[in-house]
PDB file of C-alpha atoms in Angstrom:
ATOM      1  CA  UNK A  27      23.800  12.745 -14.982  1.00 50.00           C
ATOM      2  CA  UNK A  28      23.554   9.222 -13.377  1.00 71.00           C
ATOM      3  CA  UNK A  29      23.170  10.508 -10.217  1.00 68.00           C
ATOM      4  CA  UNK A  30      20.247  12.543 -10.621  1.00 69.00           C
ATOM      5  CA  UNK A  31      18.963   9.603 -12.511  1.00 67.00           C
ATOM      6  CA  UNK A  32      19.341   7.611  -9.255  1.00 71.00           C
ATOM      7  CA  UNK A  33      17.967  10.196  -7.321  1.00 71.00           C
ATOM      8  CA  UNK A  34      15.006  10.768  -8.914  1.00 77.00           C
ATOM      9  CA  UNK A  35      14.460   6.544  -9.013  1.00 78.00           C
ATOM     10  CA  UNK A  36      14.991   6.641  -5.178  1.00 81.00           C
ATOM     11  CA  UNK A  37      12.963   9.905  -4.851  1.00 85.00           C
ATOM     12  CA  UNK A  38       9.743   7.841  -6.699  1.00 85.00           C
ATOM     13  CA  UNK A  39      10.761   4.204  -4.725  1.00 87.00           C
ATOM     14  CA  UNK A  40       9.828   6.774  -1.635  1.00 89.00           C
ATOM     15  CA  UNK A  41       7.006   8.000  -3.156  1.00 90.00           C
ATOM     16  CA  UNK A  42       5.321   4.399  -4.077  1.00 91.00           C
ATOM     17  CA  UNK A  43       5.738   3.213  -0.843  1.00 92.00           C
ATOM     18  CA  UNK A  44       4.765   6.312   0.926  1.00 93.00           C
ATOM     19  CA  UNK A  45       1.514   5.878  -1.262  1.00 94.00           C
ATOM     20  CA  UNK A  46       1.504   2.119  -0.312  1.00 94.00           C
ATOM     21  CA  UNK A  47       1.311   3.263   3.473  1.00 94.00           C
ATOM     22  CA  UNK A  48      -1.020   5.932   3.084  1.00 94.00           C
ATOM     23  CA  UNK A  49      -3.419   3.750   1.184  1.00 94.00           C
ATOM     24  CA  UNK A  50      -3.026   0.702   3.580  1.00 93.00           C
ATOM     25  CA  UNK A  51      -3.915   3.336   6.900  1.00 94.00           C
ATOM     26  CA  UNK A  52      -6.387   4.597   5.069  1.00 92.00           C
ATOM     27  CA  UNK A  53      -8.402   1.051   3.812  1.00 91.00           C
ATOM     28  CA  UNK A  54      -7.298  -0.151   7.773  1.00 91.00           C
ATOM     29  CA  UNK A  55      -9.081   2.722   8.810  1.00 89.00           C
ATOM     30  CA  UNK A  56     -11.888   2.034   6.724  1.00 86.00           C
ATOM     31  CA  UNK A  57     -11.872  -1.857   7.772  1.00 86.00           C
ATOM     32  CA  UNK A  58     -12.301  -1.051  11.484  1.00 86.00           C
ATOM     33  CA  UNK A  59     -14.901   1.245  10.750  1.00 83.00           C
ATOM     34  CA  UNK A  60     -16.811  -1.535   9.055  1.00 80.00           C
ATOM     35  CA  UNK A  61     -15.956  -4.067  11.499  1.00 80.00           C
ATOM     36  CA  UNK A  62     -17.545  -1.350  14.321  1.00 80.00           C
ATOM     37  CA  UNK A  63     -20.554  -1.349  12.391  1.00 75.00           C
ATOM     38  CA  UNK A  64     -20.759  -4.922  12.009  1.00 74.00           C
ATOM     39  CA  UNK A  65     -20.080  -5.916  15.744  1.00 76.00           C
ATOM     40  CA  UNK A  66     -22.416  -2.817  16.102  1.00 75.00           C
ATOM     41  CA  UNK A  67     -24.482  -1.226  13.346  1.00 72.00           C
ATOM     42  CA  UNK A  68     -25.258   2.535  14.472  1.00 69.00           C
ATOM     43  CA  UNK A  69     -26.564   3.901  11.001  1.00 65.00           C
ATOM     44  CA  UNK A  70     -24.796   7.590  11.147  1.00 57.00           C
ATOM     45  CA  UNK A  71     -21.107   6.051  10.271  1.00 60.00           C
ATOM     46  CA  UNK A  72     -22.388   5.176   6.465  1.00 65.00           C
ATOM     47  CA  UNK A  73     -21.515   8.513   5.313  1.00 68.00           C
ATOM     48  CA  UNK A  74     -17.856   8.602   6.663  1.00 70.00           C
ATOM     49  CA  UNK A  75     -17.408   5.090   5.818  1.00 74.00           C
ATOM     50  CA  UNK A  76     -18.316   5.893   2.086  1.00 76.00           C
ATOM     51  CA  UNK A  77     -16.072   9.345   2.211  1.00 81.00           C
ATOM     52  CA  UNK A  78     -13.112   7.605   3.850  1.00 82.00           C
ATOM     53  CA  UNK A  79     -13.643   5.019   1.155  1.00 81.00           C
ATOM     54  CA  UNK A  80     -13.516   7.060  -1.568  1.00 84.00           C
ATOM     55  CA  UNK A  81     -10.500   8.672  -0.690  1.00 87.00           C
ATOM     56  CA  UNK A  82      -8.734   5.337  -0.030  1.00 89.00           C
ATOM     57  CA  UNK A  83      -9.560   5.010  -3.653  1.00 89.00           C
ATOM     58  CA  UNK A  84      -7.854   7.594  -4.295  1.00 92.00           C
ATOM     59  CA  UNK A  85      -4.857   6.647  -2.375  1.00 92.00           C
ATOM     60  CA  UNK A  86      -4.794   3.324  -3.588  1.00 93.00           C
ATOM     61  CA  UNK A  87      -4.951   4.134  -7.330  1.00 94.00           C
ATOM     62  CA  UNK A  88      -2.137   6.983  -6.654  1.00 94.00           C
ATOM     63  CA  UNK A  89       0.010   3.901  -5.145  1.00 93.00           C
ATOM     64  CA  UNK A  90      -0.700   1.571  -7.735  1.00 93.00           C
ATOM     65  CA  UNK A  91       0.264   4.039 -10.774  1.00 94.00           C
ATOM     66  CA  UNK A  92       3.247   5.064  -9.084  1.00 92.00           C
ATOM     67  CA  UNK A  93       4.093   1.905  -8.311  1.00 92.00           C
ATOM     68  CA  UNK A  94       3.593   0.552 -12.158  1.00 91.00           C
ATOM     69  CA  UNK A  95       5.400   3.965 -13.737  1.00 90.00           C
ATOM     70  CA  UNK A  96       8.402   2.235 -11.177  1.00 89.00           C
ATOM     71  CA  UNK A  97       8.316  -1.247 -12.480  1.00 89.00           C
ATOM     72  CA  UNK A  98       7.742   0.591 -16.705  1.00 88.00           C
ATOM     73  CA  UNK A  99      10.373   3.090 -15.912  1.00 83.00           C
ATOM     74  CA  UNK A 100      12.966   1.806 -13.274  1.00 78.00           C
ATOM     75  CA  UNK A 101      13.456  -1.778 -12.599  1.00 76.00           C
ATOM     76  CA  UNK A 102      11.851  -4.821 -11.608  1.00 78.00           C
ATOM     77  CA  UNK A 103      11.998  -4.950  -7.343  1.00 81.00           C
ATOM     78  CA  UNK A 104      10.190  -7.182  -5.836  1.00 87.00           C
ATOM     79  CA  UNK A 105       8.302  -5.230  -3.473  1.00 89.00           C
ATOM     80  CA  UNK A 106       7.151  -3.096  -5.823  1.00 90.00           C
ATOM     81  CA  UNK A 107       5.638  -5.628  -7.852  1.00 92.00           C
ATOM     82  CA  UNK A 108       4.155  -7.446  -4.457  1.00 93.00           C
ATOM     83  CA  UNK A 109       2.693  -4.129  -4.067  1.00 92.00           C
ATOM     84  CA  UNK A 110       1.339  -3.425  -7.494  1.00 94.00           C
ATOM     85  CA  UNK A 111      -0.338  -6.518  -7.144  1.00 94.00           C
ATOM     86  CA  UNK A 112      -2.186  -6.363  -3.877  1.00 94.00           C
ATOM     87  CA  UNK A 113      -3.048  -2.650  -5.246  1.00 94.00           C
ATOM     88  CA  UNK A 114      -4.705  -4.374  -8.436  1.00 95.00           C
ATOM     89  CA  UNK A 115      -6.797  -6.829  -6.711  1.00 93.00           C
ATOM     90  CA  UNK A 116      -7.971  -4.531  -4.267  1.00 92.00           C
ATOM     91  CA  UNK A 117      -8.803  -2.119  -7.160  1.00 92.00           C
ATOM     92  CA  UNK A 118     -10.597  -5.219  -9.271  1.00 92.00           C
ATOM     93  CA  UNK A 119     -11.998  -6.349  -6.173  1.00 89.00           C
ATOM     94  CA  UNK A 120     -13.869  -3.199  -5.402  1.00 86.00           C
ATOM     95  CA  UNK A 121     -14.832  -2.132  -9.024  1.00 87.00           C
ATOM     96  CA  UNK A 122     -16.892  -5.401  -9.627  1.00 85.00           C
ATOM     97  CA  UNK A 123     -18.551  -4.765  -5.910  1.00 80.00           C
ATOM     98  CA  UNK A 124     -19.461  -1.571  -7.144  1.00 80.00           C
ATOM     99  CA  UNK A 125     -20.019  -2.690 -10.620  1.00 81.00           C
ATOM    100  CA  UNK A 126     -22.615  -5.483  -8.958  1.00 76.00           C
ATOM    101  CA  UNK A 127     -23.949  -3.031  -6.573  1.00 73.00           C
ATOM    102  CA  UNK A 128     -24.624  -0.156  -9.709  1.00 77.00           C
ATOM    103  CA  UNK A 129     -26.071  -3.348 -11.352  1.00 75.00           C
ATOM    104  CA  UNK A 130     -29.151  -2.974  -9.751  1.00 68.00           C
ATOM    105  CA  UNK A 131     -29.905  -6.383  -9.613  1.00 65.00           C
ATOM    106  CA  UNK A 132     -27.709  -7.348  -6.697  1.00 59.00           C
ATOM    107  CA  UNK A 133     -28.889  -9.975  -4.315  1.00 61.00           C
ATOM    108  CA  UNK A 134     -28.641  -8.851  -0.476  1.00 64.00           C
ATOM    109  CA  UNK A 135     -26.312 -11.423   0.910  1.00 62.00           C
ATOM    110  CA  UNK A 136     -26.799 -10.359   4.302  1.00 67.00           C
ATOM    111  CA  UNK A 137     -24.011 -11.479   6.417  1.00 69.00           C
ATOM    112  CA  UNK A 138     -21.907 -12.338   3.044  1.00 71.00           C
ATOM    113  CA  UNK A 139     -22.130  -9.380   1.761  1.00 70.00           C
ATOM    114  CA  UNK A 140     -20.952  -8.066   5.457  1.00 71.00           C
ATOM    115  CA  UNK A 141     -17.895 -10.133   4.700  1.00 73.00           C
ATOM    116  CA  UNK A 142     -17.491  -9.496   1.161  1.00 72.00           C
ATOM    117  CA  UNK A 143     -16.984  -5.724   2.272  1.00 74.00           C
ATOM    118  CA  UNK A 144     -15.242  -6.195   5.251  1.00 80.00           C
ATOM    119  CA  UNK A 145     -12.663  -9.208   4.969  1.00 84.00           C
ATOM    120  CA  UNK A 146     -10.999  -7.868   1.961  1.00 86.00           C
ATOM    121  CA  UNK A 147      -9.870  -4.492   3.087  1.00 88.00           C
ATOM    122  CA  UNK A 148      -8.745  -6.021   6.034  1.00 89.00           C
ATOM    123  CA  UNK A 149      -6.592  -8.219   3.793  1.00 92.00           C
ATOM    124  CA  UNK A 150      -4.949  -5.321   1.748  1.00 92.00           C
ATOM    125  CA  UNK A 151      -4.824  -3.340   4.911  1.00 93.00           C
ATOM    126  CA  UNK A 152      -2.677  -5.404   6.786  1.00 94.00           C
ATOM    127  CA  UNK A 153      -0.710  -6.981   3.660  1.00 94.00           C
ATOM    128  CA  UNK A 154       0.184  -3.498   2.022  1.00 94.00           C
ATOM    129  CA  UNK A 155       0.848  -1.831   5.021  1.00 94.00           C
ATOM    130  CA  UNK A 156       3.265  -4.487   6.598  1.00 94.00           C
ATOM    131  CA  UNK A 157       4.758  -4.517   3.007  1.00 93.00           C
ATOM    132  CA  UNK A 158       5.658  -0.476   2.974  1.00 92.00           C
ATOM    133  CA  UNK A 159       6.572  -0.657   6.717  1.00 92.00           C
ATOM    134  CA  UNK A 160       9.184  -3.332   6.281  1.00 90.00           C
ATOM    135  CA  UNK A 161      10.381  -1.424   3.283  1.00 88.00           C
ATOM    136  CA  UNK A 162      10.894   2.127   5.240  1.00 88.00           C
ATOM    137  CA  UNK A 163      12.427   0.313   7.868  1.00 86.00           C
ATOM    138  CA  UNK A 164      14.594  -2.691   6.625  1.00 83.00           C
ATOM    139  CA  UNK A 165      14.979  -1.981   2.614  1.00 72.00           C
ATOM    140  CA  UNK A 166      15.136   2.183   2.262  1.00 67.00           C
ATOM    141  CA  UNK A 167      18.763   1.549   4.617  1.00 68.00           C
ATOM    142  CA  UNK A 168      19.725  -1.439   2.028  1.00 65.00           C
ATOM    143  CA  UNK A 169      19.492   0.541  -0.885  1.00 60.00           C
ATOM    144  CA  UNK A 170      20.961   3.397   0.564  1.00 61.00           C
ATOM    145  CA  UNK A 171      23.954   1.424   1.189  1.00 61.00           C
ATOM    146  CA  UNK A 172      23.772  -0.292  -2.163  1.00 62.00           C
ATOM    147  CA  UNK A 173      24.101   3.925  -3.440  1.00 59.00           C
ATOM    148  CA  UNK A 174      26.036   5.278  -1.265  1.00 60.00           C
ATOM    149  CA  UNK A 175      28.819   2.268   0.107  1.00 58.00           C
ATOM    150  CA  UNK A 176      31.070   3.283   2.601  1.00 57.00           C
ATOM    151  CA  UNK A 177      34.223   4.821   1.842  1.00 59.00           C
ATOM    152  CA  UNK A 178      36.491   2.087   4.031  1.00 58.00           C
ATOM    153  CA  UNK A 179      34.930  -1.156   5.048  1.00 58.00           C
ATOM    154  CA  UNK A 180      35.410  -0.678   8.427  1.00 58.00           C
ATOM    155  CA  UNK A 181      33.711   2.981   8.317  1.00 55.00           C
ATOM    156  CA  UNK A 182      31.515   3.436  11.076  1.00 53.00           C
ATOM    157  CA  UNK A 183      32.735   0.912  13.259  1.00 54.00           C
ATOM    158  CA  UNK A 184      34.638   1.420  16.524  1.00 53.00           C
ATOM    159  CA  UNK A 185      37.954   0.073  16.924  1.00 51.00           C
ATOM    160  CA  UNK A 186      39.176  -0.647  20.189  1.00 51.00           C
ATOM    161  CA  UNK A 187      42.788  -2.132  19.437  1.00 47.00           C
TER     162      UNK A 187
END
């Protein structure tokens, strides 16, 4: 029974991180779009902008629930909780922009607000998505071997003696 157990808590470690990756392409996608439009304003990108946001919403607030059932459910990993936490300030973050912006009463910043909506995706982009990429490739092999240890200690190695 332990070992499903620790297959299904590897099987959801995937699953958070693959979330954390999707979410961090996604916003990084979004972030270059806006930076485009900065350097460049064309006017037909708003709509694809706003759509790609939305669904890096989505993504996001997939990443950081799985990523919090984890930390409730599982264990306390470090990465995990690094990633929970860039997950909830991007998710405050962007729900008081929108809050401000459903206000009504929002000032036009001009090139602040260019910033305000531009800088911080960047920031999550780059931070979550380095995060989940050093976890696929340096951390998923360390606890694999923490699971599954080799049999003899020199297992895998060639002898030449």
């Amino acid at each position: 029974m332990t070992a499903q157990l620790e297959l299904s808590r590897h099987r959801l470690l995937r699953v958070t991180f693959l979330l954390f990756l999707a979410s961090g392409v996604m916003v990084g996608a979004c972030f270059a779009w806006a930076l485009a439009d900065w350097i460049r304003p064309q006017g037909e990108g708003a709509f694809g902008l706003f759509f790609l946001g939305a669904v890096s919403f989505v993504a996001v607030l997939l990443g950081w629930l799985a990523g919090g059932a984890y930390l409730w459910l599982v264990s306390r990993d470090r990465d995990v909780r690094l990633g929970v936490a860039l997950a909830s300030a991007h998710l405050v973050w962007w729900l008081v922009v929108i809050g401000i912006g459903a206000w009504g009463k929002a000032p036009s910043l001009g090139w602040g607000e260019r910033i305000v909506t531009t800088v911080e995706p960047g920031v999550y982009a780059i931070g979550v998505t380095l995060l989940a990429a050093r976890w696929f490739w340096v951390r998923r092999n360390a606890v694999a071997a923490e699971r599954d240890p080799p049999a003899h200690p020199n297992a895998g190695r060639h002898s030449w003696k």
